[in-house]
mmCIF file of C-alpha atoms in Angstrom:
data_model
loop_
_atom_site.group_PDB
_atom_site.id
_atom_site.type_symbol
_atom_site.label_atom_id
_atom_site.label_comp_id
_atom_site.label_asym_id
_atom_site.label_seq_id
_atom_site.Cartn_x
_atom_site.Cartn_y
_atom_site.Cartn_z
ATOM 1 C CA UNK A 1 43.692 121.944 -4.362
ATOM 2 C CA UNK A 2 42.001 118.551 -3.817
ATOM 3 C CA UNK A 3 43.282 115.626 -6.145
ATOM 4 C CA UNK A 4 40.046 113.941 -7.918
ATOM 5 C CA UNK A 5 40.816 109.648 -7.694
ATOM 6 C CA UNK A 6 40.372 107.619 -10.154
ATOM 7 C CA UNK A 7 37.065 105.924 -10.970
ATOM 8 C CA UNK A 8 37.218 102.511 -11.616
ATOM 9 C CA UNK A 9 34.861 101.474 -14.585
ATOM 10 C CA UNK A 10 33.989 98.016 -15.455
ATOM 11 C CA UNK A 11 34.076 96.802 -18.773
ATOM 12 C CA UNK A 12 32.840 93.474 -20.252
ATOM 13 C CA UNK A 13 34.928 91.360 -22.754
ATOM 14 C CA UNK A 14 33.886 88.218 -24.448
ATOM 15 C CA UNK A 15 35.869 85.802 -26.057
ATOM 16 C CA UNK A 16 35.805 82.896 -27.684
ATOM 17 C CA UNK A 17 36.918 78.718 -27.031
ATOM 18 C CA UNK A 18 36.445 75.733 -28.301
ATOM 19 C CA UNK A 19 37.449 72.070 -26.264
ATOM 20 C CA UNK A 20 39.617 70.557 -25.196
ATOM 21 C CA UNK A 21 41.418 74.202 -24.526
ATOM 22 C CA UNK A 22 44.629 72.012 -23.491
ATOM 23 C CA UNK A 23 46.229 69.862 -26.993
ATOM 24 C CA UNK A 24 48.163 67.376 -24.609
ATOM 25 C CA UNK A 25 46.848 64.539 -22.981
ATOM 26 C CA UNK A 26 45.606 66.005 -19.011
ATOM 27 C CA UNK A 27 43.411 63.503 -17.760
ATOM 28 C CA UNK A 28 41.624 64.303 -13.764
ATOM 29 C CA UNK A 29 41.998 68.082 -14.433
ATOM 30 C CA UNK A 30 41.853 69.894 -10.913
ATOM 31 C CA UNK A 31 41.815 74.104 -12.064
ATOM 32 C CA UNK A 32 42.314 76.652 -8.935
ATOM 33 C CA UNK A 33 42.731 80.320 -9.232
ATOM 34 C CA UNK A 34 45.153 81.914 -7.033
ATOM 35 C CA UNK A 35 46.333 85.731 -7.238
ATOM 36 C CA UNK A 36 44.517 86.484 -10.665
ATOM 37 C CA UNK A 37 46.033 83.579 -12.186
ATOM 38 C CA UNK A 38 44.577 80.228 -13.099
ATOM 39 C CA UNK A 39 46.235 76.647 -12.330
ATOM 40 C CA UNK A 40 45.881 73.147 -13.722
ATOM 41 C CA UNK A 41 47.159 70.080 -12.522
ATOM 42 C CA UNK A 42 46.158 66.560 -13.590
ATOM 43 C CA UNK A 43 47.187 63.189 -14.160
ATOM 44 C CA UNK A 44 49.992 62.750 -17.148
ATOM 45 C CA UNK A 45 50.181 59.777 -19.716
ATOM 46 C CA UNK A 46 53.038 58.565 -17.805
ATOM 47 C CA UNK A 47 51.520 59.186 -15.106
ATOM 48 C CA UNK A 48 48.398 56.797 -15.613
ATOM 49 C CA UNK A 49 50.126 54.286 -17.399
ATOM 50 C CA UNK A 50 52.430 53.462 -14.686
ATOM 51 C CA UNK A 51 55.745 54.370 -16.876
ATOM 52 C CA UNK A 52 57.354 56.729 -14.613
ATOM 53 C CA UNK A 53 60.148 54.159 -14.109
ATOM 54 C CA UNK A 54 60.820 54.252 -17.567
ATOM 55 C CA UNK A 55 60.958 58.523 -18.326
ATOM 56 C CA UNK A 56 63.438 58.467 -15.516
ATOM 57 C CA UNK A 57 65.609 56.174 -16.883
ATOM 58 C CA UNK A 58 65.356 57.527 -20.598
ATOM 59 C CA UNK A 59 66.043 60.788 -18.701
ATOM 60 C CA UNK A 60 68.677 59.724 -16.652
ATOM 61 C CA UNK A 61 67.297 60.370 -13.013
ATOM 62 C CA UNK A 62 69.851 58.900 -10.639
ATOM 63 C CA UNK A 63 69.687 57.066 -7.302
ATOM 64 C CA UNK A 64 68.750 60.850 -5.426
ATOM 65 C CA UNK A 65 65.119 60.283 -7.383
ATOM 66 C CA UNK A 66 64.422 64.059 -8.090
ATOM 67 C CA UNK A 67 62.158 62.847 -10.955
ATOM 68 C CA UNK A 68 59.284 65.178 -10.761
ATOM 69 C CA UNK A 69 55.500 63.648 -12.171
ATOM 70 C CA UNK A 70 52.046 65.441 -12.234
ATOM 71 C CA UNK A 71 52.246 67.949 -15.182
ATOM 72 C CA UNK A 72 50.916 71.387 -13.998
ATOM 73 C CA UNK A 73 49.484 74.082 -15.990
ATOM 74 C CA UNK A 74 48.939 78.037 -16.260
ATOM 75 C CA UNK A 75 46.603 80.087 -17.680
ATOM 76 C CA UNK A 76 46.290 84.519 -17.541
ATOM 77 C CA UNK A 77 43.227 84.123 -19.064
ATOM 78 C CA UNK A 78 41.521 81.068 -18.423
ATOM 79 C CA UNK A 79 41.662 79.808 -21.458
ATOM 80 C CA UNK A 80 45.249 79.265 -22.830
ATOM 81 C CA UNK A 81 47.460 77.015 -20.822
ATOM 82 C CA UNK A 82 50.793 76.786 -21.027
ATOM 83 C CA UNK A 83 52.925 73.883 -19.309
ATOM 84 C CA UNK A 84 55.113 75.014 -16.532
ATOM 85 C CA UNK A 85 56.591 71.728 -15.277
ATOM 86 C CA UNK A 86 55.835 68.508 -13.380
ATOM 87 C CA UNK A 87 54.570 69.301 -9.846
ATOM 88 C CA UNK A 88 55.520 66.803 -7.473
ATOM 89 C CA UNK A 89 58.923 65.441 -6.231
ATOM 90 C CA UNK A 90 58.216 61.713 -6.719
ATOM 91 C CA UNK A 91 58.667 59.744 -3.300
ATOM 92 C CA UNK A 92 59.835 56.396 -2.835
ATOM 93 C CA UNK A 93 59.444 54.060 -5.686
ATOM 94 C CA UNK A 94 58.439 51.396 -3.666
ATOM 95 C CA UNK A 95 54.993 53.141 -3.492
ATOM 96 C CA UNK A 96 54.353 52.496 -7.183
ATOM 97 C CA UNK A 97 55.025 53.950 -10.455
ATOM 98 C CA UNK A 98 51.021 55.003 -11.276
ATOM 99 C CA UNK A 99 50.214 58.498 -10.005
ATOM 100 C CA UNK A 100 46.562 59.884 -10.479
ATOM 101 C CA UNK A 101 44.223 62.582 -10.108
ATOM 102 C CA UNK A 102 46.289 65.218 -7.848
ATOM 103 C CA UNK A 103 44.411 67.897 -6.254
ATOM 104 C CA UNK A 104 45.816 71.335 -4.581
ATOM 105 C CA UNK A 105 44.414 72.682 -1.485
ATOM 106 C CA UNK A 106 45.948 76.252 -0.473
ATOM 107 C CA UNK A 107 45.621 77.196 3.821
ATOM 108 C CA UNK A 108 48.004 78.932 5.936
ATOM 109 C CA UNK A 109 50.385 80.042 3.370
ATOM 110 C CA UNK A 110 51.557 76.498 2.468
ATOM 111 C CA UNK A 111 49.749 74.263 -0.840
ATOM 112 C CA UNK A 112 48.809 71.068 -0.281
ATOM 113 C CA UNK A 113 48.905 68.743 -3.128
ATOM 114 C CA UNK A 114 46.592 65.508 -2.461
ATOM 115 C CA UNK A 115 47.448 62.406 -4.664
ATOM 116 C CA UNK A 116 47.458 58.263 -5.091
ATOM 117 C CA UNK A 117 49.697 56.075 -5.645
ATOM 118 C CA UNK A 118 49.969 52.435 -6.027
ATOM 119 C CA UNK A 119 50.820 49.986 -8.742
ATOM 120 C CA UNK A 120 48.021 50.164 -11.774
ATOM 121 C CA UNK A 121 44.291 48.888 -10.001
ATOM 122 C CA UNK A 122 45.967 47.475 -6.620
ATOM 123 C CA UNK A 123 47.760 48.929 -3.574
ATOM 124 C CA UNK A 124 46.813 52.049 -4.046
ATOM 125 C CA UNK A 125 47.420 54.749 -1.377
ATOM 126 C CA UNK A 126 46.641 58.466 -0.476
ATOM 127 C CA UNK A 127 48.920 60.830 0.296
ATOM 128 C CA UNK A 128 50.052 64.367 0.336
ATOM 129 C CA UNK A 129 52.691 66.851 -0.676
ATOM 130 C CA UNK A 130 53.324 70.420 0.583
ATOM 131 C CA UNK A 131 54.761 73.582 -0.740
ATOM 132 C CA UNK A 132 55.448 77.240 -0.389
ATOM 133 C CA UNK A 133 54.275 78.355 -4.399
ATOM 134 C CA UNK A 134 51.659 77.012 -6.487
ATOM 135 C CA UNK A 135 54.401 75.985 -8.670
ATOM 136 C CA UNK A 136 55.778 73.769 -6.195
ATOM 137 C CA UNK A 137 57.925 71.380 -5.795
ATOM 138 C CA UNK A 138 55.677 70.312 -3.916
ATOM 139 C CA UNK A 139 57.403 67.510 -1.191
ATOM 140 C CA UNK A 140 55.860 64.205 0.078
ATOM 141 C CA UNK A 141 55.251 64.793 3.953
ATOM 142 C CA UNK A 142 56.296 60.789 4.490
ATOM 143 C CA UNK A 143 53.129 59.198 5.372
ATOM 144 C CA UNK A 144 50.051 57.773 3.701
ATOM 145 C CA UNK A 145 46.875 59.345 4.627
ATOM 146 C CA UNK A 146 44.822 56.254 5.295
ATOM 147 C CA UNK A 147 46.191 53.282 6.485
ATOM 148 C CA UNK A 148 47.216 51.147 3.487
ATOM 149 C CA UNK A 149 46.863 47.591 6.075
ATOM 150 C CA UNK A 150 43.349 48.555 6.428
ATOM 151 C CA UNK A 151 42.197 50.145 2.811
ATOM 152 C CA UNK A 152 44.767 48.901 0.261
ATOM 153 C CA UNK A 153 42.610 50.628 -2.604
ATOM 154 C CA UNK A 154 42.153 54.828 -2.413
ATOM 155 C CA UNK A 155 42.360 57.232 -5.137
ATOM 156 C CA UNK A 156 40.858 60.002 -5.884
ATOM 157 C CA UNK A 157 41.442 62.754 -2.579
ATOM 158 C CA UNK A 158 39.345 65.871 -2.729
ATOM 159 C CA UNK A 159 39.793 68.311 -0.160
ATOM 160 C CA UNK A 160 37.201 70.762 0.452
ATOM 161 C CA UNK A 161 37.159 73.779 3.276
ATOM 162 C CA UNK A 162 33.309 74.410 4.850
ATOM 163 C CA UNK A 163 31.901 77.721 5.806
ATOM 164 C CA UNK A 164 33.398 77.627 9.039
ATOM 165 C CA UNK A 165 37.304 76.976 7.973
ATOM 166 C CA UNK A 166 37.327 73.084 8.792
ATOM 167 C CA UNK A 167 38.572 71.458 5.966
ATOM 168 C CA UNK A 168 37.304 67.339 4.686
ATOM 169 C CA UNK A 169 39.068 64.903 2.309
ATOM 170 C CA UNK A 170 36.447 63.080 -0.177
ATOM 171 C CA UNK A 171 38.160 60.191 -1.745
ATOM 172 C CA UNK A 172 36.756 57.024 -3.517
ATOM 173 C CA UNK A 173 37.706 53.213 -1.601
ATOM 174 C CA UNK A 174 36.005 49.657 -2.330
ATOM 175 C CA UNK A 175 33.486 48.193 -0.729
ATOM 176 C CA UNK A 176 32.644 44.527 -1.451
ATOM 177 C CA UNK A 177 29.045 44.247 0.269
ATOM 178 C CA UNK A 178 25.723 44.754 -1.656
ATOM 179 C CA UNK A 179 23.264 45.150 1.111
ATOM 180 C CA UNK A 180 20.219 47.268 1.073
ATOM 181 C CA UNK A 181 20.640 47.470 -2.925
ATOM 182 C CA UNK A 182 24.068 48.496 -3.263
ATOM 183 C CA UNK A 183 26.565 46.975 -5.801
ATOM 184 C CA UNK A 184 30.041 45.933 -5.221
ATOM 185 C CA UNK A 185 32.917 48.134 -6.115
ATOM 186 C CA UNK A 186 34.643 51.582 -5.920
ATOM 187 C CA UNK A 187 32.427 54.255 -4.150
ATOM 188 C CA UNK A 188 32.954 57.777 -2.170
ATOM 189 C CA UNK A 189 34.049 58.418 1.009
ATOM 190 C CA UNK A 190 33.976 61.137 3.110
ATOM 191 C CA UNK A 191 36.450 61.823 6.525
ATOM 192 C CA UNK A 192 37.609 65.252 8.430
ATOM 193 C CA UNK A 193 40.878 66.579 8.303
ATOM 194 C CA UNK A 194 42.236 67.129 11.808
ATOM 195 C CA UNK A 195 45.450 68.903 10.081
ATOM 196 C CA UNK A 196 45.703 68.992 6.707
ATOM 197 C CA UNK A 197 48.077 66.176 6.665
ATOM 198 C CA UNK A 198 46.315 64.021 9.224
ATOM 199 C CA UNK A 199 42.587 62.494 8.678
ATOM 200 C CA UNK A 200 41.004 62.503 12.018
ATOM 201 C CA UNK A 201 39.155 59.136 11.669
ATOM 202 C CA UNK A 202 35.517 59.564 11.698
ATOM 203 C CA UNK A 203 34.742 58.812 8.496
ATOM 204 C CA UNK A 204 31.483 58.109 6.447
ATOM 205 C CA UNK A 205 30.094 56.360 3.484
ATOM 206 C CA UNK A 206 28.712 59.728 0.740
ATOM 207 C CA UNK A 207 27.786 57.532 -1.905
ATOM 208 C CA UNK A 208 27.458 53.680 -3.227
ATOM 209 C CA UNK A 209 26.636 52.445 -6.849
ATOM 210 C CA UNK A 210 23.150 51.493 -6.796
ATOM 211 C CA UNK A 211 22.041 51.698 -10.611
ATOM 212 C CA UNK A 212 23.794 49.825 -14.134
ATOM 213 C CA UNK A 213 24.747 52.975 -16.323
ATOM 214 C CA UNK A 214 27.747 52.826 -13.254
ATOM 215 C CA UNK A 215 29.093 49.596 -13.970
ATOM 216 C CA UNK A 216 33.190 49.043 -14.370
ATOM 217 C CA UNK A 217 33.004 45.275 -15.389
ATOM 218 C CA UNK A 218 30.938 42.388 -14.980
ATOM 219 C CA UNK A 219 32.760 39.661 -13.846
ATOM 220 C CA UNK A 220 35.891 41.269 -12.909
ATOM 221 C CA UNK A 221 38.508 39.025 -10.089
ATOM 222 C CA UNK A 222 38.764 41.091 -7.365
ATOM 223 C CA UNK A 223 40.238 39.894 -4.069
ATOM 224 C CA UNK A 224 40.030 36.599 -4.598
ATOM 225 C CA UNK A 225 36.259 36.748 -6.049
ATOM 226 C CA UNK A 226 34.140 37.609 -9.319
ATOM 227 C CA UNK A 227 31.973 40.425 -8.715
ATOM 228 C CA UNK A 228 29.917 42.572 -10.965
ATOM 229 C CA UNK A 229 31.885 46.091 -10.125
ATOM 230 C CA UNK A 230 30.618 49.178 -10.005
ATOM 231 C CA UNK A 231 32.463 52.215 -9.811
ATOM 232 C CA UNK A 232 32.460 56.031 -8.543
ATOM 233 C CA UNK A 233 35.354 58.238 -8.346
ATOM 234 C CA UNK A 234 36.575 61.506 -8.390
ATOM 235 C CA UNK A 235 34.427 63.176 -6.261
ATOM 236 C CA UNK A 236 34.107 67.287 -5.886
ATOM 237 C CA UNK A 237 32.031 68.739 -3.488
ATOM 238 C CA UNK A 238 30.484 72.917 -4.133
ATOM 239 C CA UNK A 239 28.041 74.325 -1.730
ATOM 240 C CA UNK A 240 25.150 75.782 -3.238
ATOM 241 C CA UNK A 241 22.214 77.463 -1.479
ATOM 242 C CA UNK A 242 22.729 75.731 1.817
ATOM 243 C CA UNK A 243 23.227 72.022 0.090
ATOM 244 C CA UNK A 244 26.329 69.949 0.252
ATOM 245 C CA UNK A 245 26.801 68.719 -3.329
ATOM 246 C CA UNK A 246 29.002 66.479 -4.313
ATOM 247 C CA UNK A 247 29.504 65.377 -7.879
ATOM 248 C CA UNK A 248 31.465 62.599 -9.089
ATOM 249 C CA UNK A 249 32.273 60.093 -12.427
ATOM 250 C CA UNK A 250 30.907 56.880 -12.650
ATOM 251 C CA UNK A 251 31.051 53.977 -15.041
ATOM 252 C CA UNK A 252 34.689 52.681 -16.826
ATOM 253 C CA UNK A 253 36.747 55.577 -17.558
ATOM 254 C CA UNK A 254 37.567 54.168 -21.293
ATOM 255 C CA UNK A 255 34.026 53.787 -22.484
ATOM 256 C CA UNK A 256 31.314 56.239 -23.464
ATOM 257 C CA UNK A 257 29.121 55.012 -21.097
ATOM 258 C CA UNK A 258 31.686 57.420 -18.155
ATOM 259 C CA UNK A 259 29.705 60.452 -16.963
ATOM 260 C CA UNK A 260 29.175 62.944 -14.107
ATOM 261 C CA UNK A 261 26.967 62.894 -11.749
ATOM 262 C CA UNK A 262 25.951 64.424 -8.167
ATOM 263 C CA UNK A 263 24.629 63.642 -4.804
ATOM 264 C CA UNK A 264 22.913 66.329 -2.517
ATOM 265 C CA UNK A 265 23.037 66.316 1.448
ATOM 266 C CA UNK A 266 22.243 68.810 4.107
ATOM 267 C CA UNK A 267 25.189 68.515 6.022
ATOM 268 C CA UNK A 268 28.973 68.314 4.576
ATOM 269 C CA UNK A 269 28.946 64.330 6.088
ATOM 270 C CA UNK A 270 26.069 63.351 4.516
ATOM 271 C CA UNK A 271 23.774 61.350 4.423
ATOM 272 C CA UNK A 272 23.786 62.517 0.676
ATOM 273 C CA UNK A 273 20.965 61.276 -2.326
ATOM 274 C CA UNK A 274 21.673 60.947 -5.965
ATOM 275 C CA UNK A 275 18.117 59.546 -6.461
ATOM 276 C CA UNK A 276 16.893 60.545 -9.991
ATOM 277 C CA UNK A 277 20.112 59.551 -11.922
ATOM 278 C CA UNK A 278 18.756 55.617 -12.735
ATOM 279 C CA UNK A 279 18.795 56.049 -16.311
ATOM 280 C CA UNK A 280 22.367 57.886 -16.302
ATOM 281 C CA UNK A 281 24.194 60.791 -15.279
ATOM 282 C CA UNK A 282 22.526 63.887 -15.448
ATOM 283 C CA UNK A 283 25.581 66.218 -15.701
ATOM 284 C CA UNK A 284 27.999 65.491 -18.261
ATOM 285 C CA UNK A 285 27.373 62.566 -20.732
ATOM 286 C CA UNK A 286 28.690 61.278 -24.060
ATOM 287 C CA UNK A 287 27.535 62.530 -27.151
ATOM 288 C CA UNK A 288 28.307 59.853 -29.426
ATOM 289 C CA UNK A 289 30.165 60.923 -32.498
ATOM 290 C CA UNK A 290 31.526 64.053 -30.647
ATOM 291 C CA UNK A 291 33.004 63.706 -27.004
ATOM 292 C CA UNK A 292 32.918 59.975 -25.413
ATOM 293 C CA UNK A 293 33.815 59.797 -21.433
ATOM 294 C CA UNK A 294 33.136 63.082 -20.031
ATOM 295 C CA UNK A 295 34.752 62.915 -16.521
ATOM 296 C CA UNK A 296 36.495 63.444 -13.108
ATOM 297 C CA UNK A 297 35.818 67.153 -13.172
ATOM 298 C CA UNK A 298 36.833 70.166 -11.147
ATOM 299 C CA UNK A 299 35.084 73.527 -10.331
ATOM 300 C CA UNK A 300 36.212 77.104 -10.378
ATOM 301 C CA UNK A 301 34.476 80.749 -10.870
ATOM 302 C CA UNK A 302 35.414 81.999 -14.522
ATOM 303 C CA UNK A 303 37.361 85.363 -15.022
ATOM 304 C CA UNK A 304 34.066 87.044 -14.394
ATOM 305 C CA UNK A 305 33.949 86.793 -10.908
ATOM 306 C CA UNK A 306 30.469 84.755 -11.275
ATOM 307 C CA UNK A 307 30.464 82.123 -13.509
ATOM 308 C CA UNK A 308 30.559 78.399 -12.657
ATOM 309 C CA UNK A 309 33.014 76.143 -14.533
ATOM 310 C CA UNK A 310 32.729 72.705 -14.423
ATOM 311 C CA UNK A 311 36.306 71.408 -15.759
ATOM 312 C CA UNK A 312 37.029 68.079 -16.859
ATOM 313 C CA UNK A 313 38.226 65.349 -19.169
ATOM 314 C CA UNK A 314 36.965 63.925 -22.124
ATOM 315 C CA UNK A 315 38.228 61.657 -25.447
ATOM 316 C CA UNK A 316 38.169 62.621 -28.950
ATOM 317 C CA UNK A 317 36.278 60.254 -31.563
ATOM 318 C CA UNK A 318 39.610 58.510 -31.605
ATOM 319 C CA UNK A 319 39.673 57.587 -28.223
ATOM 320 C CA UNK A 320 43.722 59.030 -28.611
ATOM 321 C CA UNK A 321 43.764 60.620 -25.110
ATOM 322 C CA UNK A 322 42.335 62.068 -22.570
ATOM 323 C CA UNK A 323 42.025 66.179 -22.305
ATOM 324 C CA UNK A 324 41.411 68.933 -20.636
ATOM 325 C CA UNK A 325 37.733 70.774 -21.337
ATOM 326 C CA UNK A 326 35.472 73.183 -19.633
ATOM 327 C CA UNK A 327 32.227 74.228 -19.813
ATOM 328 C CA UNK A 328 29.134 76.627 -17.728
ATOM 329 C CA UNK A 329 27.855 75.229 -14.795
ATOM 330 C CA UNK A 330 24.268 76.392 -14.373
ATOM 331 C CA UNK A 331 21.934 75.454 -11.056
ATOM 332 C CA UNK A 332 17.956 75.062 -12.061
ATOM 333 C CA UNK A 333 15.153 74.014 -9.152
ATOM 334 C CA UNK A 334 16.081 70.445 -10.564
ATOM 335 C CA UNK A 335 19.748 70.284 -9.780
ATOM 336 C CA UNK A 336 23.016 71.479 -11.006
ATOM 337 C CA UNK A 337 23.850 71.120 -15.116
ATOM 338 C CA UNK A 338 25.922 71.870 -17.197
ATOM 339 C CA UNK A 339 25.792 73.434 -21.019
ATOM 340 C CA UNK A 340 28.399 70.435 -22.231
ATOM 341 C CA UNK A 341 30.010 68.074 -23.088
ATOM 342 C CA UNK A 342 30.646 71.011 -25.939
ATOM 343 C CA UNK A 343 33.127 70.588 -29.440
ATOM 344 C CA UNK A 344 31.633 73.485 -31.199
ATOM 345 C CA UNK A 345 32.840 77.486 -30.424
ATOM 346 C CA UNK A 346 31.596 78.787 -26.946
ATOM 347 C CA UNK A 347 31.682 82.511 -25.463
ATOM 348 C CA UNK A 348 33.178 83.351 -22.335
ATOM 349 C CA UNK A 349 33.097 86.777 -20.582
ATOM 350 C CA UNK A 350 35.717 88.605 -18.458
ATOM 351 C CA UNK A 351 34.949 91.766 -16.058
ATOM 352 C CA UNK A 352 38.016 94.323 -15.902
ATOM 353 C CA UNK A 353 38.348 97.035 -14.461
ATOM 354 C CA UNK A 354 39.951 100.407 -15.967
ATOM 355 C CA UNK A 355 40.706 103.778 -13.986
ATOM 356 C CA UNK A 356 38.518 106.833 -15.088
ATOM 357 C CA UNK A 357 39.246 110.545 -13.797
#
């Protein structure tokens, strides 16, 4: 007698959120899915106030420094996250006590967890941790990614793999000239990873500030001189129908005037555009009253297999903190855009499966 299998039918749910989806403060939120389940892991209050020093002395760390920082999140469902524990075994003190914007990359069986750290807007270096679960700990490998002699400022480390398996590291570095238009301050950077703990040193400019919705600070001391700086950071690169885009925040990260923008390019080193964006950013944008600062944002397919989610950060009216929201990414003939920033109830669908005989 022949057995009949099971048919697998697919059946649509839809459910309901409304942002932030995460209550505690999860600033830089970097979302991957791995094995059916969804992971978050950001930058802490701690964290970005430099006060790691003090948690591990009100928690009693001693001299072996097993203090763990970057707070890490999971979600069945996409949509409620549960804290799991802090992420990274925290290196040296010497490096600094401010840790920001981590960022997981998964190859060869081993997770790679891409970080800064420095001491609050100076000396700040990238570097990277490995380990064998998603969970972690995740260990520092011993060695900064870019020389900290030659770039003392770089934050932000995105990794992204190509079609072809070769992975790059965005990050965001200064840059104090303002030739051919460009302004003076923190912009992206793009170089190719020769292991994925080893940059192989042929790196590029992706972006520079070049319009004034992207100013940090007129008049700010910086090495010695007052410039008016400009600032882009926490860049995140998708491929979309045979374009290199990379988006990324710009502005001051405590002020409504903080957004999300994009550059396009036809290859992954650039040269990339954001022409179009002079009167602000044209992805994610305050709406005053509601959500000020929309930033530093992540992207991930939804539990439908399909959808785009951008994922990012965003204050309350109160300014209080910074935390974790999420919202459609949709691409148009114009560009990629987005549905948000969003404080009212939003639908979100999930495809599963179920055996029929």
């Amino acid at each position: 007698m022949s057995q009949i299998e099971p048919t697998p039918e697919a059946v649509t749910q839809t459910r309901t959120y409304t942002n932030p989806v995460y209550e505690g403060y999860f600033a830089d939120p970097f979302v991957w899915e791995y094995q059916g389940v969804y992971y978050a892991i950001g930058t802490g209050a701690a964290e970005a106030q430099g006060q790691v020093d003090e948690i591990a002395e009100a928690s009693g760390v001693d001299s072996t420094n097993k203090l763990r920082v970057f707070p890490l999140l999971r979600s069945l469902d996409f949509l409620n996250w549960h804290f799991v524990g802090n992420a990274l075994t925290r290196p040296d003190p010497a490096l600094g006590d401010n840790f920001w914007a981590p960022e997981v990359a998964y190859c060869d069986g081993k997770f790679y967890l891409y970080y800064s750290v420095g001491h609050e807007d100076k000396n700040h270096q990238l570097r990277v941790a490995k380990s064998d679960t998603p969970n972690g700990p995740y260990e520092d490998v011993g060695e900064p990614l870019v020389d900290p002699k030659s770039c003392s400022f770089a934050i932000d480390p995105h990794p992204f793999r190509d079609d072809d398996g070769q992975w790059y590291l965005f990050y965001a570095r200064d840059f104090l000239d303002t030739e051919g238009g460009v302004r003076a301050g923190t912009a992206l950077f793009v170089d190719q990873l020769e292991s994925m703990t080893k940059l192989k040193g042929v790196g590029k400019v992706v972006l520079r500030a070049r319009s004034d919705w992207q100013r940090f600070l007129a008049n700010r001391l910086m090495y010695g001189e007052i410039f008016d700086w400009h600032t882009l950071e926490g860049p995140c690169v998708r491929k979309h129908g045979g374009q290199y885009y990379c988006f990324y925040s710009g502005g001051r990260w405590e002020t409504e005037n903080y957004g999300v923008d994009y550059g396009v390019a036809n290859s992954v080193m650039g040269p990339y555009s954001d022409a179009g964006n002079e009167t602000g950013p044209r992805v994610l944008r305050s709406v005053p009253g509601r959500v000020l600062g929309p930033g530093h944002n992540s992207i991930v397919l939804g539990p439908d297999g399909q959808t785009e989610y951008i994922v990012y950060h965003a204050w309350g009216i109160k300014m209080a903190a910074r935390q974790m929201c999420l919202d459609k990414l949709m691409w148009t003939p114009d560009g990629p855009c987005c549905n948000g920033p969003t404080w009212t109830p939003q639908t979100i669908t999930k495809t599963i499966r179920i055996s029929t005989s």
